[in-house]
PDB file of C-alpha atoms in Angstrom:
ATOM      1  CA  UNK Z   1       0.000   0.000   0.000  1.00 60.00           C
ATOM      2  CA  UNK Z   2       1.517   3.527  -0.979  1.00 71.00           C
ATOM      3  CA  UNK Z   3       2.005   5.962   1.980  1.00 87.00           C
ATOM      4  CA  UNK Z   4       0.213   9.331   2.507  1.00 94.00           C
ATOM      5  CA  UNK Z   5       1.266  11.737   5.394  1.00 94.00           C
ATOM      6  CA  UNK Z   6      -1.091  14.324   6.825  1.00 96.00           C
ATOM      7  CA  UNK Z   7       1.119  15.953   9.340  1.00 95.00           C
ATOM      8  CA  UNK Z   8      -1.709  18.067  11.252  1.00 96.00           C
ATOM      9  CA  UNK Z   9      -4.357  16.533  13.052  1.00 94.00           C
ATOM     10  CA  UNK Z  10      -5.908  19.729  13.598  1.00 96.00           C
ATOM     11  CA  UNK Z  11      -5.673  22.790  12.368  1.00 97.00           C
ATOM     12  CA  UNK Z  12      -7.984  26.309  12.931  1.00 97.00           C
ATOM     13  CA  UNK Z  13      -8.270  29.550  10.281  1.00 98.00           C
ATOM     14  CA  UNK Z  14     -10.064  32.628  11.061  1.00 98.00           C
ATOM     15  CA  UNK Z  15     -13.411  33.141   9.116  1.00 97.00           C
ATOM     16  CA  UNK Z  16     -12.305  34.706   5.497  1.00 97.00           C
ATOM     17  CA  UNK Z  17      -8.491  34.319   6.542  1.00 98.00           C
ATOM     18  CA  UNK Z  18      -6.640  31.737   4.240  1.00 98.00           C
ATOM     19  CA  UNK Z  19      -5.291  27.927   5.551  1.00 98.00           C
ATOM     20  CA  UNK Z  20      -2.929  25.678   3.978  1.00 98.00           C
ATOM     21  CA  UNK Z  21      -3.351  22.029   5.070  1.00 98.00           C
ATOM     22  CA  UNK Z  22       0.112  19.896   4.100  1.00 98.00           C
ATOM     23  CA  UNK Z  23       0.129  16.187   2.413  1.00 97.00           C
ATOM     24  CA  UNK Z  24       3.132  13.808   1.280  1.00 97.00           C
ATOM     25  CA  UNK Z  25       3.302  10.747   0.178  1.00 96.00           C
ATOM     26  CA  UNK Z  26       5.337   8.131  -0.453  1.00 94.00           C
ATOM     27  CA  UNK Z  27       5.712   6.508  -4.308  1.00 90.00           C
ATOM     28  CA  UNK Z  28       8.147   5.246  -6.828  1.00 88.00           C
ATOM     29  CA  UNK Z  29       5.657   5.943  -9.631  1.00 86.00           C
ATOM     30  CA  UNK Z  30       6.018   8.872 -12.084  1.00 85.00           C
ATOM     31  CA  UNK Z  31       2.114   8.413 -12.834  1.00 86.00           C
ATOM     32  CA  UNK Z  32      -0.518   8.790 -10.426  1.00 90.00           C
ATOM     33  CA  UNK Z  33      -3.324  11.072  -9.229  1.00 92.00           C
ATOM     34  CA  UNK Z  34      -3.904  12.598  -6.233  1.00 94.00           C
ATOM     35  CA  UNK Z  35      -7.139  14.145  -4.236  1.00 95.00           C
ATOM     36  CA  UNK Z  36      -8.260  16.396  -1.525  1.00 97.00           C
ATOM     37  CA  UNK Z  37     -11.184  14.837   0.066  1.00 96.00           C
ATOM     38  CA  UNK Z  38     -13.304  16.771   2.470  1.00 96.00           C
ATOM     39  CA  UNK Z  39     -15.555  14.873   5.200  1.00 93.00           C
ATOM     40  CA  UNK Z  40     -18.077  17.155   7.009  1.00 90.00           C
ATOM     41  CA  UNK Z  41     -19.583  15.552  10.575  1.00 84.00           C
ATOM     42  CA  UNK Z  42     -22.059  12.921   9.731  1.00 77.00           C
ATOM     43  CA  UNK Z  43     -21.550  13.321   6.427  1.00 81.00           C
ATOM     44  CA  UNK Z  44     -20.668  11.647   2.987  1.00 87.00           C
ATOM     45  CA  UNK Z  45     -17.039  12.495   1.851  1.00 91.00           C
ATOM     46  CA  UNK Z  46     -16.914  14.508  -1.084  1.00 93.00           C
ATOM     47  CA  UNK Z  47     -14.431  15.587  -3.839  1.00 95.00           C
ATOM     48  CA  UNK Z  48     -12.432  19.005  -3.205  1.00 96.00           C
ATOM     49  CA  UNK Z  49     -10.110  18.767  -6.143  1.00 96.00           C
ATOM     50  CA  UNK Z  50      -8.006  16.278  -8.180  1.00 94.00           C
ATOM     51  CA  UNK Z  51      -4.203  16.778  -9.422  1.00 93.00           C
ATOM     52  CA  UNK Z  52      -2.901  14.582 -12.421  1.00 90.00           C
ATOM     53  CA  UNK Z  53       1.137  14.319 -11.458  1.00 89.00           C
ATOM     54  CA  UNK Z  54       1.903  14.105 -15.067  1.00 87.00           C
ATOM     55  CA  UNK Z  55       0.273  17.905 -14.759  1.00 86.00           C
ATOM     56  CA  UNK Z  56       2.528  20.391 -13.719  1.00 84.00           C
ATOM     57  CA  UNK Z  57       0.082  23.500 -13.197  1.00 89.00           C
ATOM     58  CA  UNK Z  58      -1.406  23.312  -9.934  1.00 93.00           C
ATOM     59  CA  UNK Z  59      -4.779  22.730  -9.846  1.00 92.00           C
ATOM     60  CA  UNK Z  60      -7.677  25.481  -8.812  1.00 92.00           C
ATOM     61  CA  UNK Z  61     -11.330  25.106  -7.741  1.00 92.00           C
ATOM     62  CA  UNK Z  62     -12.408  28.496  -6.873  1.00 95.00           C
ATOM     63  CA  UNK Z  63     -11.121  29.276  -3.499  1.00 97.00           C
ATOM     64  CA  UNK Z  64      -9.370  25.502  -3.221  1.00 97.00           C
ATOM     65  CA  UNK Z  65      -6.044  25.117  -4.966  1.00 96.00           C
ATOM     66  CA  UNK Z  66      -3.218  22.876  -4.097  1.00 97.00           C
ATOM     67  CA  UNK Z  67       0.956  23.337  -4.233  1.00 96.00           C
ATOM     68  CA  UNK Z  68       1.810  20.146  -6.245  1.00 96.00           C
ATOM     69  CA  UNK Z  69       5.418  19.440  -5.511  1.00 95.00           C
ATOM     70  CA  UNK Z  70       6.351  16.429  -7.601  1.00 94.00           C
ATOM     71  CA  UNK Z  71      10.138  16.218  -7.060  1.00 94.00           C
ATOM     72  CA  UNK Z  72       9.505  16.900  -3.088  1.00 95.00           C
ATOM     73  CA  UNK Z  73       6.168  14.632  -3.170  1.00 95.00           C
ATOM     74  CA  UNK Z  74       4.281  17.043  -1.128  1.00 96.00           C
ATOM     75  CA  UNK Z  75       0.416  18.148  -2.301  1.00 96.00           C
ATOM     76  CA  UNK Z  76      -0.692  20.589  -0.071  1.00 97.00           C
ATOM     77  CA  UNK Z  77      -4.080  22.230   0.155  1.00 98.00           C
ATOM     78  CA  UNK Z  78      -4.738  26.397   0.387  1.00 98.00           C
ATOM     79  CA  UNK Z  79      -8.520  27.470   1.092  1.00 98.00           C
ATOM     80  CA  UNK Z  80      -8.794  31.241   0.453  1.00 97.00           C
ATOM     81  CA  UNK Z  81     -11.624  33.128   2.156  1.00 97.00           C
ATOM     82  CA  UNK Z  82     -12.684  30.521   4.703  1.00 98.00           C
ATOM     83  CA  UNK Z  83     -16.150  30.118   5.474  1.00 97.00           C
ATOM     84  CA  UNK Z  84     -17.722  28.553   8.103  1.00 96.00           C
ATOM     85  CA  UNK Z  85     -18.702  25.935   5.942  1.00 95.00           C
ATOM     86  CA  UNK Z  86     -15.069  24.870   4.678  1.00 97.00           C
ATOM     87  CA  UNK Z  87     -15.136  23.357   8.830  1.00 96.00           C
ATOM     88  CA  UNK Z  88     -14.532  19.198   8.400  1.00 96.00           C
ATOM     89  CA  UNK Z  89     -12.405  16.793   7.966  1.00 95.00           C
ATOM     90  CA  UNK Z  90      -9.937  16.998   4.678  1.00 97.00           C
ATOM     91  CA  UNK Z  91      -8.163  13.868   3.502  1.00 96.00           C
ATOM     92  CA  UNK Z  92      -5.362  13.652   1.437  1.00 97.00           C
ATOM     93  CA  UNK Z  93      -5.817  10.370  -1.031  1.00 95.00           C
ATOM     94  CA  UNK Z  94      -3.541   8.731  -3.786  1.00 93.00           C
ATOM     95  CA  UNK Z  95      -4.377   6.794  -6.850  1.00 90.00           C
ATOM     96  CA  UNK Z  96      -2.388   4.940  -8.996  1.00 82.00           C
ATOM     97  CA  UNK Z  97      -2.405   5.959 -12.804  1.00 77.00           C
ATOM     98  CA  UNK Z  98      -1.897   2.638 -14.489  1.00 69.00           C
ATOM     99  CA  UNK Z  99      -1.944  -0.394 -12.841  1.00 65.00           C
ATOM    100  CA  UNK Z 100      -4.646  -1.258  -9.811  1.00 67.00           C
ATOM    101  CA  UNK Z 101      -7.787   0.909  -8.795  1.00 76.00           C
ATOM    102  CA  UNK Z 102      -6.720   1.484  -5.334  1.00 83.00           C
ATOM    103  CA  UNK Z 103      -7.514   4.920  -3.524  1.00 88.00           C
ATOM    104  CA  UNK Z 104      -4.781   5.714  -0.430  1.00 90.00           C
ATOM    105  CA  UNK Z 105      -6.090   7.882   2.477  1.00 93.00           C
ATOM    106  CA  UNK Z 106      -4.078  10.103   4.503  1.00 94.00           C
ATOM    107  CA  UNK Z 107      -4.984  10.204   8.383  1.00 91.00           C
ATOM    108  CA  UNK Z 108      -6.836  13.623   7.918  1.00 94.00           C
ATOM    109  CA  UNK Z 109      -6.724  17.136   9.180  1.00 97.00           C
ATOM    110  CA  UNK Z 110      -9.366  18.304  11.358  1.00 96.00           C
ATOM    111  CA  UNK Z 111     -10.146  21.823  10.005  1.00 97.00           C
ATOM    112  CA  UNK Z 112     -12.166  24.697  12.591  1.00 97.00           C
ATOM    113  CA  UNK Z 113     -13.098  27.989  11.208  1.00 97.00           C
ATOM    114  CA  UNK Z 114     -13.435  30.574  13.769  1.00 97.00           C
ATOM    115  CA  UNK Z 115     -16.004  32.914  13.526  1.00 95.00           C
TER     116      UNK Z 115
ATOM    117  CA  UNK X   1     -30.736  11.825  -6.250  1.00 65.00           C
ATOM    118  CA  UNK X   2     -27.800   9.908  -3.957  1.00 66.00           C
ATOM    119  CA  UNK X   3     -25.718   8.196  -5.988  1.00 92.00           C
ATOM    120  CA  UNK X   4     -23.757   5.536  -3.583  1.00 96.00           C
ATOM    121  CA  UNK X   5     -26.485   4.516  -1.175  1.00 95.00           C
ATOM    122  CA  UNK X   6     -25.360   2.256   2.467  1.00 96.00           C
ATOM    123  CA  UNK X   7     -27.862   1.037   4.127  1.00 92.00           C
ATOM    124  CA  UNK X   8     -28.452   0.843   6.711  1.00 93.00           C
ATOM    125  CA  UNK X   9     -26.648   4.225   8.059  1.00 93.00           C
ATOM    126  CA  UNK X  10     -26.306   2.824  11.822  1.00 96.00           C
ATOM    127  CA  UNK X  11     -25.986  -1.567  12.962  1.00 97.00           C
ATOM    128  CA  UNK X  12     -25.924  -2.816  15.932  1.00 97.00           C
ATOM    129  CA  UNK X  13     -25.087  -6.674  16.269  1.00 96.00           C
ATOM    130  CA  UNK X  14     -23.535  -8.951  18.812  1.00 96.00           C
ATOM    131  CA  UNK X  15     -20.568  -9.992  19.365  1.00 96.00           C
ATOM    132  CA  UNK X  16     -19.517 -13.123  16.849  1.00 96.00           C
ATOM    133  CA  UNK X  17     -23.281 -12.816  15.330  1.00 97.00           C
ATOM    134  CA  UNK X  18     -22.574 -12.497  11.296  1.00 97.00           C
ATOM    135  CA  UNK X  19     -23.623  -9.150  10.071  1.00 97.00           C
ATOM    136  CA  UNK X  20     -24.460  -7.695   6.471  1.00 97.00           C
ATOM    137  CA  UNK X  21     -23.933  -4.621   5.802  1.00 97.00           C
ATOM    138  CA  UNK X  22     -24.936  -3.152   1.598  1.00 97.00           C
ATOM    139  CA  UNK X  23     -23.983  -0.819  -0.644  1.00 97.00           C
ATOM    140  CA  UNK X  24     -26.033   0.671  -3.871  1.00 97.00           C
ATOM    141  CA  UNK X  25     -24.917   2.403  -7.038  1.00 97.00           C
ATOM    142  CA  UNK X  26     -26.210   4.358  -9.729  1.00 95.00           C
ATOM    143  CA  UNK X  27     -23.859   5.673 -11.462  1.00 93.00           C
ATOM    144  CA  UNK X  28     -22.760   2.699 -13.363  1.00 93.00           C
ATOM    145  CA  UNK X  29     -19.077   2.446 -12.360  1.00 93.00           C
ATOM    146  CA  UNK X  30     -17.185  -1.041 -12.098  1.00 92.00           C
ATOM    147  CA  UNK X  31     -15.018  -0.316  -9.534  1.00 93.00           C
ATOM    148  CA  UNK X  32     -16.444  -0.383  -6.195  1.00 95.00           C
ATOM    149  CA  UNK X  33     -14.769  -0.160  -2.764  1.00 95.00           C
ATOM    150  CA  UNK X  34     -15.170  -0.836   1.037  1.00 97.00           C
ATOM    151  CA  UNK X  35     -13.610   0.940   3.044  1.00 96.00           C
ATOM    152  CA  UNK X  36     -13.062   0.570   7.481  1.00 96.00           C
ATOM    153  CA  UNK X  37     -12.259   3.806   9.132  1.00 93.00           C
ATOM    154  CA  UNK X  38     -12.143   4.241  13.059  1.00 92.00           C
ATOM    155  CA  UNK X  39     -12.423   7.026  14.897  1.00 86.00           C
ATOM    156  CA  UNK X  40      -9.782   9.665  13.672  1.00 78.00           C
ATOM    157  CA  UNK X  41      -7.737   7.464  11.752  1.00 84.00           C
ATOM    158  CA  UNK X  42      -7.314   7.244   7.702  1.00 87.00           C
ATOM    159  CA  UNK X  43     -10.035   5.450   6.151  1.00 91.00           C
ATOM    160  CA  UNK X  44      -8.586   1.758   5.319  1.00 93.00           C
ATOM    161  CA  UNK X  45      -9.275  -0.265   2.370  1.00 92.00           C
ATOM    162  CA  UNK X  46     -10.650  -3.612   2.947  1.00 95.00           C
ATOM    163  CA  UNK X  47     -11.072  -4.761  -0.897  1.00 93.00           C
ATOM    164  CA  UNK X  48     -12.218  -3.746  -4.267  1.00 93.00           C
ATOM    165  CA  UNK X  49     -14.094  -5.366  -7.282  1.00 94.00           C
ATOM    166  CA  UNK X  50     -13.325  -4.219 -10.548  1.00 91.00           C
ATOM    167  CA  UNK X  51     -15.939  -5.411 -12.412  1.00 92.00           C
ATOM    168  CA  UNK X  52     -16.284  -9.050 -10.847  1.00 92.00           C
ATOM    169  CA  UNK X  53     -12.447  -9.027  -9.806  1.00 93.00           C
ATOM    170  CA  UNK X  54     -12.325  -9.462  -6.427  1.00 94.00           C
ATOM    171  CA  UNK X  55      -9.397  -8.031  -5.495  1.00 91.00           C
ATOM    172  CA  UNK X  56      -8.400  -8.184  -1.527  1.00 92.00           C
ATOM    173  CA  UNK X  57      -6.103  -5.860   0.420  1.00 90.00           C
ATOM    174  CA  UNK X  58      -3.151  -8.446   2.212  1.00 89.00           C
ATOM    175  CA  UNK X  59      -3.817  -7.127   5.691  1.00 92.00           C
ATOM    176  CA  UNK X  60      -7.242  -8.050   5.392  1.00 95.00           C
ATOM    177  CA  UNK X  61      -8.809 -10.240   8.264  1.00 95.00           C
ATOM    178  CA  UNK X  62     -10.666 -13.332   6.850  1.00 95.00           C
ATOM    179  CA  UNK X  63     -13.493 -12.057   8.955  1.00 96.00           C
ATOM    180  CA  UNK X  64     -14.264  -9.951   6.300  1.00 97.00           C
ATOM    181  CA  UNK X  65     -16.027 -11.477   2.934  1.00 97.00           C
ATOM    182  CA  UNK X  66     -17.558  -9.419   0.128  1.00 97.00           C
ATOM    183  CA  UNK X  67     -19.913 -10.204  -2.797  1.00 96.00           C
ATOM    184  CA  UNK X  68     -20.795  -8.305  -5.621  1.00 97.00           C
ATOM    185  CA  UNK X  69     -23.907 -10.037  -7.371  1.00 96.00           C
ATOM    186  CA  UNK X  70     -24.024  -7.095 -10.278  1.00 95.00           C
ATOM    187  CA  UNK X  71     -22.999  -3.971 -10.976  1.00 95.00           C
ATOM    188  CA  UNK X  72     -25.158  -1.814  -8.280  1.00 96.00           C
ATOM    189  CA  UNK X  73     -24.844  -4.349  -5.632  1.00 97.00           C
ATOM    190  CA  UNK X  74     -21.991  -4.746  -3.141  1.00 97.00           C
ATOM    191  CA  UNK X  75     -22.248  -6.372   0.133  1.00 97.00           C
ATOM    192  CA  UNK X  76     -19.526  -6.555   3.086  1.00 97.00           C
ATOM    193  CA  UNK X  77     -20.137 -10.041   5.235  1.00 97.00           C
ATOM    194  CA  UNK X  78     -18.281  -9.379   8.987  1.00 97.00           C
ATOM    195  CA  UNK X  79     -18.631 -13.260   9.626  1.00 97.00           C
ATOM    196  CA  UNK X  80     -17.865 -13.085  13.308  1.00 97.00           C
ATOM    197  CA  UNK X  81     -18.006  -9.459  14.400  1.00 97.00           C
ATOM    198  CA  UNK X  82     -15.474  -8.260  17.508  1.00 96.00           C
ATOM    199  CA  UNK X  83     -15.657  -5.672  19.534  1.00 96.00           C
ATOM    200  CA  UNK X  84     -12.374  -4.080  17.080  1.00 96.00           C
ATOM    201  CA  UNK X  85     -14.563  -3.943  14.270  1.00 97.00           C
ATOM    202  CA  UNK X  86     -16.922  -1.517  15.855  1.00 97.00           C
ATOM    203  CA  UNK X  87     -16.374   1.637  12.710  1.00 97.00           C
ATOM    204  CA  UNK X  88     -17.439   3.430  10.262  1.00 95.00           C
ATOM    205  CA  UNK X  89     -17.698   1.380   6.513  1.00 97.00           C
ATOM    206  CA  UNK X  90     -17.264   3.538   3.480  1.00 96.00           C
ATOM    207  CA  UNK X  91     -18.696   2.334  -0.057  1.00 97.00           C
ATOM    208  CA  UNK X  92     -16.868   3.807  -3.010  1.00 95.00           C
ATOM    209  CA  UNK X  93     -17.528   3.797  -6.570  1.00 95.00           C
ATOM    210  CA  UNK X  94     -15.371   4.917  -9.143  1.00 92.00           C
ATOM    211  CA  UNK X  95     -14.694   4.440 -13.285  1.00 87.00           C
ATOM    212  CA  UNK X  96     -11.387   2.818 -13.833  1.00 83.00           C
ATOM    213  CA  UNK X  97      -8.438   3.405 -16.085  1.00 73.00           C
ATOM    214  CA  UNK X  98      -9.860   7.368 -16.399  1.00 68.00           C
ATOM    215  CA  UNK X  99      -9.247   9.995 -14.030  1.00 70.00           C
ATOM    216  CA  UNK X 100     -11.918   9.720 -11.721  1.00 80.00           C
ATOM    217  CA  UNK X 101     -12.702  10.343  -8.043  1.00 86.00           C
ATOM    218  CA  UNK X 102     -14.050   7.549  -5.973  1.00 90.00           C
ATOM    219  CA  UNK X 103     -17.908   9.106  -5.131  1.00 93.00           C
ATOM    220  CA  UNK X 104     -18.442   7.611  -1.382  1.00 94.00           C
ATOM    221  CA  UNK X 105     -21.649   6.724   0.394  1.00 95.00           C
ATOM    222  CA  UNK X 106     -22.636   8.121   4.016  1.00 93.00           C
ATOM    223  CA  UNK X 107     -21.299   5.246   5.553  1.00 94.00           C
ATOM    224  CA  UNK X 108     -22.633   2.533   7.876  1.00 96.00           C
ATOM    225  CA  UNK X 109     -21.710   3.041  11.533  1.00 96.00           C
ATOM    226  CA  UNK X 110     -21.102  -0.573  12.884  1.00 97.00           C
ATOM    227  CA  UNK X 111     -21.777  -1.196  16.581  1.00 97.00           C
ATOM    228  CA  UNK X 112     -20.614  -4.760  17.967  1.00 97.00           C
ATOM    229  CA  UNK X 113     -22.129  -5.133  21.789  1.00 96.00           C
TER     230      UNK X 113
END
């Protein structure tokens, strides 16, 4: 199973202020995707946004985008303009490109947006 | 309009008593997951089918069985529930060979008493 490191259990972010959650992970592919997932309490996880690693623009979802660092294998995840919605938990997750289906999960980062 | 339905959201069964627990799809996709994910940990994959390829993760306890009788239909057999397999069970769906997110259910929240 490939490794993925979420480094902060927890973190907080003023309402409107911006956070940056961290993720690496550990491969000896050069093709594979990766994901931020976000899980709200009680609730279904959901897509935040996807990165192909072939891709070297960073991909943006409104106020999501993520600091792909191929070379450093580090995927980290900025949220601009926090809203009291954005409050969950965010998993980092891994998926090979061409051989096997399997999704890896990172541990998760508890995110709290202050009011 | 859910596409990856669990049910049932919340199970309660006794210790060593064989429990079912189902997943639904409409989407169409042949890859479908289960996942086990405690209490602040990373959720774990158990096993995936892609199509009817079972295909089983090798720290995998026996206890756990799955079936897959068609596309829409995945079930995850605990044959002899203990009290460590009291979690959460993800069911994830995805397309394979295309860049596609798994879609996940709400979960079923396993209780073993």
């Amino acid at each position: 199973a490939q490794t993925v490191t979420q480094s902060q259990p927890e973190m907080s972010v003023q309402e409107a202020e911006t956070v940056t959650l961290s993720c690496t992970y550990d491969t000896s592919e050069s093709d594979y995707y990766l994901f931020w997932y976000k899980q709200p309490p009680s609730r279904q996880m959901i897509l935040v946004i996807r990165q192909e690693a072939y891709k070297q623009q960073n991909a943006t979802e409104n106020r999501f985008s993520v600091n792909f660092q191929k070379a450093a294998k580090s995927f980290s995840l900025k949220i601009s303009d926090s809203q009291l919605g954005d409050a969950a938990m965010y998993f980092c997750a891994y998926r090979r490109a061409n051989t096997g289906n399997q999704f890896y999960f990172g541990t998760g980062t508890s995110l709290t947006v202050i009011p | 309009d859910a596409m990856v339905i669990q049910n049932p959201r919340y199970q309660v069964t006794q210790f060593g008593k064989p429990v079912t627990l189902s997943c639904s799809q409409t989407l169409n996709h042949n890859v479908m997951y289960w996942y086990q994910q405690k209490s602040s940990q990373a959720p774990k994959l158990l096993f995936h089918y892609y199509d009817k390829d079972f295909n089983n993760e090798a720290d995998t306890p026996d206890n756990f069985q799955s079936r897959r009788p068609n596309t829409s239909f995945c079930f995850l057999d605990i044959r002899s529930p203990g009290l460590g397999d009291a979690a959460m069970y993800l069911c994830a769906t995805t397309l394979s060979g295309l860049n596609t997110e798994a879609f996940f259910g709400q979960g079923t929240r396993l209780t073993v008493v």
